[in-house]
mmCIF file of C-alpha atoms in Angstrom:
data_model
loop_
_atom_site.group_PDB
_atom_site.id
_atom_site.type_symbol
_atom_site.label_atom_id
_atom_site.label_comp_id
_atom_site.label_asym_id
_atom_site.label_seq_id
_atom_site.Cartn_x
_atom_site.Cartn_y
_atom_site.Cartn_z
ATOM 1 C CA MET F 1 63.921 -234.845 -81.665
ATOM 2 C CA HIS F 2 60.263 -234.642 -80.598
ATOM 3 C CA LEU F 3 57.233 -232.375 -80.164
ATOM 4 C CA THR F 4 55.592 -233.069 -83.523
ATOM 5 C CA ASN F 5 58.570 -231.910 -85.541
ATOM 6 C CA SER F 6 58.672 -228.414 -84.078
ATOM 7 C CA SER F 7 61.553 -226.228 -85.182
ATOM 8 C CA ILE F 8 64.894 -225.888 -83.442
ATOM 9 C CA LEU F 9 66.183 -222.333 -83.096
ATOM 10 C CA LEU F 10 69.936 -221.993 -83.603
ATOM 11 C CA VAL F 11 71.260 -218.618 -82.409
ATOM 12 C CA GLU F 12 74.738 -218.486 -83.917
ATOM 13 C CA ASP F 13 76.661 -215.794 -85.808
ATOM 14 C CA ASP F 14 79.464 -218.053 -87.079
ATOM 15 C CA GLU F 15 78.427 -219.550 -90.420
ATOM 16 C CA VAL F 16 81.000 -222.353 -90.184
ATOM 17 C CA ASP F 17 79.629 -223.438 -86.808
ATOM 18 C CA ALA F 18 76.061 -223.212 -88.143
ATOM 19 C CA LEU F 19 76.980 -225.398 -91.115
ATOM 20 C CA THR F 20 78.568 -227.889 -88.719
ATOM 21 C CA VAL F 21 75.328 -228.097 -86.729
ATOM 22 C CA ARG F 22 73.318 -228.674 -89.926
ATOM 23 C CA ARG F 23 75.756 -231.360 -91.102
ATOM 24 C CA ALA F 24 75.599 -233.122 -87.733
ATOM 25 C CA PHE F 25 71.785 -233.037 -87.747
ATOM 26 C CA ARG F 26 71.713 -234.572 -91.225
ATOM 27 C CA GLU F 27 74.080 -237.335 -90.109
ATOM 28 C CA LEU F 28 71.890 -238.024 -87.064
ATOM 29 C CA LYS F 29 68.701 -237.863 -89.181
ATOM 30 C CA VAL F 30 67.205 -235.096 -87.050
ATOM 31 C CA THR F 31 64.200 -233.995 -89.086
ATOM 32 C CA ASN F 32 63.141 -230.942 -87.065
ATOM 33 C CA PRO F 33 63.468 -227.775 -89.156
ATOM 34 C CA LEU F 34 66.534 -225.779 -88.096
ATOM 35 C CA VAL F 35 66.013 -222.007 -87.993
ATOM 36 C CA GLN F 36 69.162 -219.910 -87.694
ATOM 37 C CA ARG F 37 69.417 -216.359 -86.382
ATOM 38 C CA SER F 38 72.711 -214.482 -86.004
ATOM 39 C CA ASN F 39 72.219 -212.731 -82.652
ATOM 40 C CA GLY F 40 69.849 -212.383 -79.743
ATOM 41 C CA GLU F 41 67.864 -209.502 -81.235
ATOM 42 C CA GLU F 42 67.137 -211.473 -84.413
ATOM 43 C CA ALA F 43 66.168 -214.523 -82.353
ATOM 44 C CA LEU F 44 63.724 -212.479 -80.250
ATOM 45 C CA HIS F 45 62.209 -211.091 -83.432
ATOM 46 C CA PHE F 46 61.687 -214.657 -84.686
ATOM 47 C CA LEU F 47 59.986 -215.678 -81.433
ATOM 48 C CA ARG F 48 57.676 -212.657 -81.578
ATOM 49 C CA GLU F 49 56.755 -213.181 -85.211
ATOM 50 C CA THR F 50 55.924 -216.905 -84.801
ATOM 51 C CA PRO F 51 53.847 -217.065 -81.597
ATOM 52 C CA ASP F 52 51.933 -220.130 -82.783
ATOM 53 C CA ALA F 53 55.044 -222.094 -83.761
ATOM 54 C CA ALA F 54 57.491 -221.805 -80.885
ATOM 55 C CA PRO F 55 60.658 -223.908 -81.240
ATOM 56 C CA CYS F 56 61.013 -227.046 -79.138
ATOM 57 C CA LEU F 57 64.663 -226.260 -78.397
ATOM 58 C CA ILE F 58 67.080 -223.322 -78.552
ATOM 59 C CA LEU F 59 70.764 -223.928 -79.324
ATOM 60 C CA LEU F 60 72.586 -220.797 -78.249
ATOM 61 C CA ASP F 61 76.030 -219.335 -78.759
ATOM 62 C CA LEU F 62 77.155 -216.807 -76.140
ATOM 63 C CA ASN F 63 79.565 -214.526 -77.989
ATOM 64 C CA MET F 64 77.520 -212.641 -80.582
ATOM 65 C CA PRO F 65 77.164 -209.013 -81.715
ATOM 66 C CA VAL F 66 74.202 -206.714 -80.942
ATOM 67 C CA MET F 67 72.769 -208.951 -78.190
ATOM 68 C CA ASN F 68 74.837 -211.800 -76.767
ATOM 69 C CA GLY F 69 73.594 -215.129 -75.451
ATOM 70 C CA ILE F 70 73.378 -214.125 -71.790
ATOM 71 C CA GLU F 71 71.390 -210.988 -72.634
ATOM 72 C CA PHE F 72 69.081 -213.087 -74.822
ATOM 73 C CA LEU F 73 68.479 -215.544 -71.975
ATOM 74 C CA GLN F 74 67.725 -212.700 -69.567
ATOM 75 C CA VAL F 75 64.817 -211.668 -71.794
ATOM 76 C CA VAL F 76 63.588 -215.155 -72.732
ATOM 77 C CA LYS F 77 63.524 -216.498 -69.167
ATOM 78 C CA GLN F 78 61.389 -213.551 -68.025
ATOM 79 C CA HIS F 79 58.839 -214.056 -70.789
ATOM 80 C CA PRO F 80 55.680 -215.970 -69.793
ATOM 81 C CA ARG F 81 55.510 -217.936 -73.079
ATOM 82 C CA TRP F 82 59.193 -218.482 -73.868
ATOM 83 C CA ARG F 83 60.667 -219.280 -70.462
ATOM 84 C CA ARG F 84 59.823 -222.996 -70.692
ATOM 85 C CA ILE F 85 61.553 -223.504 -74.043
ATOM 86 C CA PRO F 86 64.689 -225.506 -73.176
ATOM 87 C CA ALA F 87 67.915 -223.738 -74.111
ATOM 88 C CA VAL F 88 71.283 -225.436 -74.543
ATOM 89 C CA VAL F 89 74.402 -223.288 -74.724
ATOM 90 C CA LEU F 90 76.930 -224.287 -77.397
ATOM 91 C CA THR F 91 79.954 -222.061 -77.061
ATOM 92 C CA THR F 92 83.721 -221.831 -77.354
ATOM 93 C CA SER F 93 83.813 -220.005 -74.024
ATOM 94 C CA GLU F 94 85.429 -221.930 -71.177
ATOM 95 C CA GLU F 95 84.968 -219.071 -68.718
ATOM 96 C CA GLU F 96 83.471 -220.291 -65.459
ATOM 97 C CA GLN F 97 81.502 -217.044 -65.107
ATOM 98 C CA ASP F 98 79.734 -217.753 -68.410
ATOM 99 C CA ARG F 99 78.816 -221.235 -67.219
ATOM 100 C CA ILE F 100 77.502 -219.918 -63.894
ATOM 101 C CA ALA F 101 75.549 -217.090 -65.549
ATOM 102 C CA SER F 102 73.982 -219.552 -67.998
ATOM 103 C CA PHE F 103 72.808 -221.984 -65.326
ATOM 104 C CA ASP F 104 71.578 -219.081 -63.185
ATOM 105 C CA LEU F 105 69.301 -218.353 -66.145
ATOM 106 C CA SER F 106 67.978 -221.931 -66.171
ATOM 107 C CA VAL F 107 69.648 -223.341 -69.271
ATOM 108 C CA ALA F 108 69.064 -227.043 -69.812
ATOM 109 C CA GLY F 109 72.680 -227.697 -70.745
ATOM 110 C CA TYR F 110 76.070 -226.074 -71.373
ATOM 111 C CA MET F 111 78.440 -227.607 -73.901
ATOM 112 C CA THR F 112 81.793 -226.321 -75.075
ATOM 113 C CA LYS F 113 82.078 -226.658 -78.847
ATOM 114 C CA PRO F 114 84.556 -229.418 -79.708
ATOM 115 C CA VAL F 115 87.042 -228.607 -82.456
ATOM 116 C CA ASP F 116 86.903 -232.182 -83.784
ATOM 117 C CA TYR F 117 83.835 -232.828 -85.967
ATOM 118 C CA GLN F 118 83.146 -236.376 -84.721
ATOM 119 C CA ARG F 119 83.182 -235.156 -81.130
ATOM 120 C CA PHE F 120 80.741 -232.476 -82.173
ATOM 121 C CA VAL F 121 78.459 -235.107 -83.723
ATOM 122 C CA GLU F 122 78.539 -237.050 -80.470
ATOM 123 C CA ALA F 123 77.616 -233.908 -78.573
ATOM 124 C CA MET F 124 74.657 -233.395 -80.926
ATOM 125 C CA ARG F 125 73.733 -237.079 -80.532
ATOM 126 C CA THR F 126 73.576 -236.599 -76.760
ATOM 127 C CA ILE F 127 71.301 -233.571 -77.133
ATOM 128 C CA ASP F 128 69.081 -235.411 -79.639
ATOM 129 C CA ALA F 129 68.748 -238.484 -77.428
ATOM 130 C CA TYR F 130 67.990 -236.480 -74.316
ATOM 131 C CA TRP F 131 65.285 -234.318 -75.862
ATOM 132 C CA THR F 132 63.750 -237.252 -77.685
ATOM 133 C CA LEU F 133 63.240 -239.020 -74.367
ATOM 134 C CA SER F 134 62.254 -235.953 -72.359
ATOM 135 C CA GLU F 135 58.709 -234.783 -71.920
ATOM 136 C CA VAL F 136 58.941 -231.004 -72.112
ATOM 137 C CA PRO F 137 55.710 -228.985 -71.856
ATOM 138 C CA LEU F 138 54.900 -226.957 -74.924
ATOM 139 C CA PRO F 139 55.215 -223.195 -74.486
ATOM 140 C CA ASP F 140 51.925 -221.450 -73.835
ATOM 141 C CA ARG F 141 50.230 -220.147 -76.936
ATOM 142 C CA PRO F 142 49.032 -216.579 -76.566
ATOM 143 C CA VAL F 143 45.316 -216.246 -76.173
ATOM 144 C CA GLY F 144 44.388 -213.571 -78.639
ATOM 145 C CA ALA F 145 43.360 -212.775 -82.165
ATOM 146 C CA ARG F 146 44.603 -216.086 -83.564
ATOM 147 C CA ASP F 147 42.547 -218.121 -81.081
ATOM 148 C CA ARG F 148 39.223 -216.339 -81.263
ATOM 149 C CA ALA F 149 37.229 -214.257 -83.673
ATOM 150 C CA MET F 150 37.934 -210.704 -82.591
ATOM 151 C CA THR F 151 34.769 -208.709 -82.928
ATOM 152 C CA GLN F 152 35.915 -205.877 -80.689
ATOM 153 C CA PRO F 153 38.830 -203.555 -81.517
ATOM 154 C CA ALA F 154 41.833 -203.627 -79.220
ATOM 155 C CA ARG F 155 42.045 -200.739 -76.771
ATOM 156 C CA ILE F 156 45.605 -199.396 -76.667
ATOM 157 C CA LEU F 157 47.057 -196.699 -74.444
ATOM 158 C CA LEU F 158 50.063 -194.853 -75.914
ATOM 159 C CA VAL F 159 52.210 -193.480 -73.081
ATOM 160 C CA ASP F 160 54.668 -191.087 -74.699
ATOM 161 C CA ASP F 161 55.236 -187.339 -74.374
ATOM 162 C CA ASP F 162 56.288 -187.008 -78.035
ATOM 163 C CA ASP F 163 53.373 -186.329 -80.405
ATOM 164 C CA VAL F 164 55.327 -187.548 -83.434
ATOM 165 C CA ASP F 165 56.261 -190.852 -81.803
ATOM 166 C CA ARG F 166 52.647 -191.479 -80.831
ATOM 167 C CA LEU F 167 51.575 -190.814 -84.408
ATOM 168 C CA ILE F 168 54.219 -193.236 -85.717
ATOM 169 C CA CYS F 169 52.972 -195.939 -83.323
ATOM 170 C CA ARG F 170 49.419 -195.417 -84.551
ATOM 171 C CA ARG F 171 50.540 -195.794 -88.151
ATOM 172 C CA ALA F 172 52.563 -198.910 -87.322
ATOM 173 C CA LEU F 173 49.398 -200.568 -85.955
ATOM 174 C CA ALA F 174 47.011 -199.251 -88.599
ATOM 175 C CA HIS F 175 46.982 -202.593 -90.459
ATOM 176 C CA LEU F 176 45.216 -204.406 -87.596
ATOM 177 C CA GLU F 177 41.617 -205.471 -88.144
ATOM 178 C CA PRO F 178 39.446 -204.296 -86.595
ATOM 179 C CA GLN F 179 41.237 -200.957 -86.199
ATOM 180 C CA PRO F 180 42.480 -200.405 -82.616
ATOM 181 C CA VAL F 181 41.016 -197.695 -80.429
ATOM 182 C CA PHE F 182 43.836 -195.485 -79.152
ATOM 183 C CA ALA F 183 44.126 -193.274 -76.116
ATOM 184 C CA ASP F 184 47.083 -190.987 -75.354
ATOM 185 C CA ALA F 185 48.947 -190.170 -72.156
ATOM 186 C CA ALA F 186 51.867 -187.725 -72.199
ATOM 187 C CA SER F 187 53.154 -188.599 -68.733
ATOM 188 C CA ALA F 188 53.219 -191.455 -66.241
ATOM 189 C CA GLU F 189 50.738 -189.775 -63.902
ATOM 190 C CA GLU F 190 48.338 -189.159 -66.778
ATOM 191 C CA ALA F 191 48.632 -192.852 -67.725
ATOM 192 C CA LEU F 192 47.895 -193.951 -64.152
ATOM 193 C CA ARG F 193 44.809 -191.724 -63.984
ATOM 194 C CA TYR F 194 43.556 -193.070 -67.296
ATOM 195 C CA LEU F 195 44.077 -196.711 -66.259
ATOM 196 C CA GLN F 196 42.242 -196.099 -63.015
ATOM 197 C CA ALA F 197 39.161 -195.040 -64.959
ATOM 198 C CA HIS F 198 39.374 -197.196 -68.100
ATOM 199 C CA GLU F 199 40.150 -200.765 -69.134
ATOM 200 C CA VAL F 200 42.668 -201.305 -71.936
ATOM 201 C CA ASP F 201 44.053 -204.363 -73.704
ATOM 202 C CA GLY F 202 47.559 -203.054 -74.167
ATOM 203 C CA VAL F 203 49.977 -200.268 -73.252
ATOM 204 C CA LEU F 204 52.843 -199.015 -75.411
ATOM 205 C CA LEU F 205 55.164 -197.400 -72.892
ATOM 206 C CA ASP F 206 58.022 -195.031 -73.638
ATOM 207 C CA TYR F 207 61.049 -195.461 -71.396
ATOM 208 C CA ARG F 208 61.763 -191.732 -71.145
ATOM 209 C CA LEU F 209 58.825 -189.823 -69.647
ATOM 210 C CA PRO F 210 58.881 -186.318 -68.169
ATOM 211 C CA ASP F 211 57.781 -187.233 -64.628
ATOM 212 C CA MET F 212 59.296 -190.726 -64.161
ATOM 213 C CA ASP F 213 60.927 -193.340 -66.338
ATOM 214 C CA GLY F 214 59.048 -196.278 -67.783
ATOM 215 C CA LEU F 215 60.591 -198.736 -65.331
ATOM 216 C CA ASP F 216 59.218 -196.778 -62.364
ATOM 217 C CA LEU F 217 55.816 -196.715 -64.038
ATOM 218 C CA LEU F 218 55.948 -200.518 -64.373
ATOM 219 C CA ASP F 219 56.507 -200.688 -60.605
ATOM 220 C CA ARG F 220 53.540 -198.400 -59.992
ATOM 221 C CA LEU F 221 51.345 -200.579 -62.215
ATOM 222 C CA ALA F 222 52.415 -203.663 -60.250
ATOM 223 C CA GLU F 223 51.572 -201.927 -56.962
ATOM 224 C CA ARG F 224 48.104 -201.106 -58.257
ATOM 225 C CA SER F 225 47.446 -204.711 -59.321
ATOM 226 C CA VAL F 226 46.274 -203.818 -62.806
ATOM 227 C CA ASP F 227 44.671 -206.500 -64.963
ATOM 228 C CA GLU F 228 47.294 -209.218 -65.585
ATOM 229 C CA ARG F 229 45.819 -209.788 -69.055
ATOM 230 C CA MET F 230 46.843 -206.268 -70.084
ATOM 231 C CA ALA F 231 49.954 -206.398 -72.236
ATOM 232 C CA VAL F 232 52.581 -203.754 -71.498
ATOM 233 C CA ILE F 233 55.268 -203.268 -74.144
ATOM 234 C CA MET F 234 58.278 -201.094 -73.320
ATOM 235 C CA LEU F 235 59.652 -198.939 -76.134
ATOM 236 C CA THR F 236 63.408 -198.472 -75.811
ATOM 237 C CA GLY F 237 66.208 -196.954 -77.822
ATOM 238 C CA ALA F 238 68.064 -199.225 -80.228
ATOM 239 C CA GLY F 239 70.643 -201.234 -78.300
ATOM 240 C CA ASP F 240 69.202 -200.468 -74.823
ATOM 241 C CA VAL F 241 69.469 -204.132 -73.810
ATOM 242 C CA THR F 242 69.860 -203.388 -70.090
ATOM 243 C CA VAL F 243 66.621 -201.401 -70.033
ATOM 244 C CA ALA F 244 64.820 -204.115 -71.989
ATOM 245 C CA VAL F 245 65.920 -206.861 -69.596
ATOM 246 C CA GLU F 246 64.988 -204.796 -66.538
ATOM 247 C CA ALA F 247 61.586 -204.012 -68.058
ATOM 248 C CA MET F 248 60.864 -207.724 -68.499
ATOM 249 C CA ARG F 249 61.974 -208.370 -64.918
ATOM 250 C CA ARG F 250 59.565 -205.729 -63.637
ATOM 251 C CA GLY F 251 56.586 -207.178 -65.447
ATOM 252 C CA ALA F 252 56.585 -205.906 -69.034
ATOM 253 C CA SER F 253 55.070 -208.379 -71.493
ATOM 254 C CA ASP F 254 57.665 -207.554 -74.135
ATOM 255 C CA TYR F 255 59.849 -204.760 -75.409
ATOM 256 C CA ARG F 256 60.537 -203.198 -78.792
ATOM 257 C CA SER F 257 63.320 -200.908 -79.919
ATOM 258 C CA ARG F 258 62.390 -197.638 -81.557
ATOM 259 C CA THR F 259 63.904 -198.897 -84.810
ATOM 260 C CA SER F 260 61.458 -201.837 -84.943
ATOM 261 C CA THR F 261 58.411 -199.587 -84.512
ATOM 262 C CA GLY F 262 59.737 -196.848 -86.750
ATOM 263 C CA ALA F 263 59.558 -194.260 -83.968
ATOM 264 C CA SER F 264 62.381 -191.835 -83.471
ATOM 265 C CA ARG F 265 65.063 -192.262 -80.872
ATOM 266 C CA ARG F 266 65.539 -189.334 -78.576
#
């Protein structure tokens, strides 16, 4: 492959297919580390947890539990750092709608998995040759704590009408150094008033608010042209993939399910 031996992310829930990919890479002497995740949610978690080591290529199955390949692409292609990572779909699906949906989401290639192993090796050889010759820009690295000595604590606005959930978010971020400075808003209007008077580095935004939902608040933030450097993370219920994708489309920097933050789901 290329890009200084960066990893390749394989998003595949079938262990036999994953073993076939590994075997083909060994035969082709592809030395890039192969990282496997079993569904879209796990793959997104990997991308979040390794911001300084983004993969040079994503090999993606479509039919997976929890979050399928199309839903994964909908999030990745909205993300400012991940959208330039080339993704190649490897799937058993021959449905034309899957092919169209994949290319609508800017995949670099779509390949139906051959049943015959040698044909599969040739398919992998084609991918290897293409990406070895291609000059793909590296994904942007986030400018943040890893790139500068942080002498000032992060300023975080918690937008949630549930006192317990706000407390859980505070505890989840208590390990950061220096300790963040938190402010609370129990409604969307309260959050807008606070942001009009104060600068913050990040917003943790509940989807369900008493006066409007989190998606509408994202629209209001866009209308007010808030600081583009301010990260807005939508907090959703576990499995609310549609909300997560729509949040990214409307300008959220990322999303997290309540289960990943430890907050309750209402």
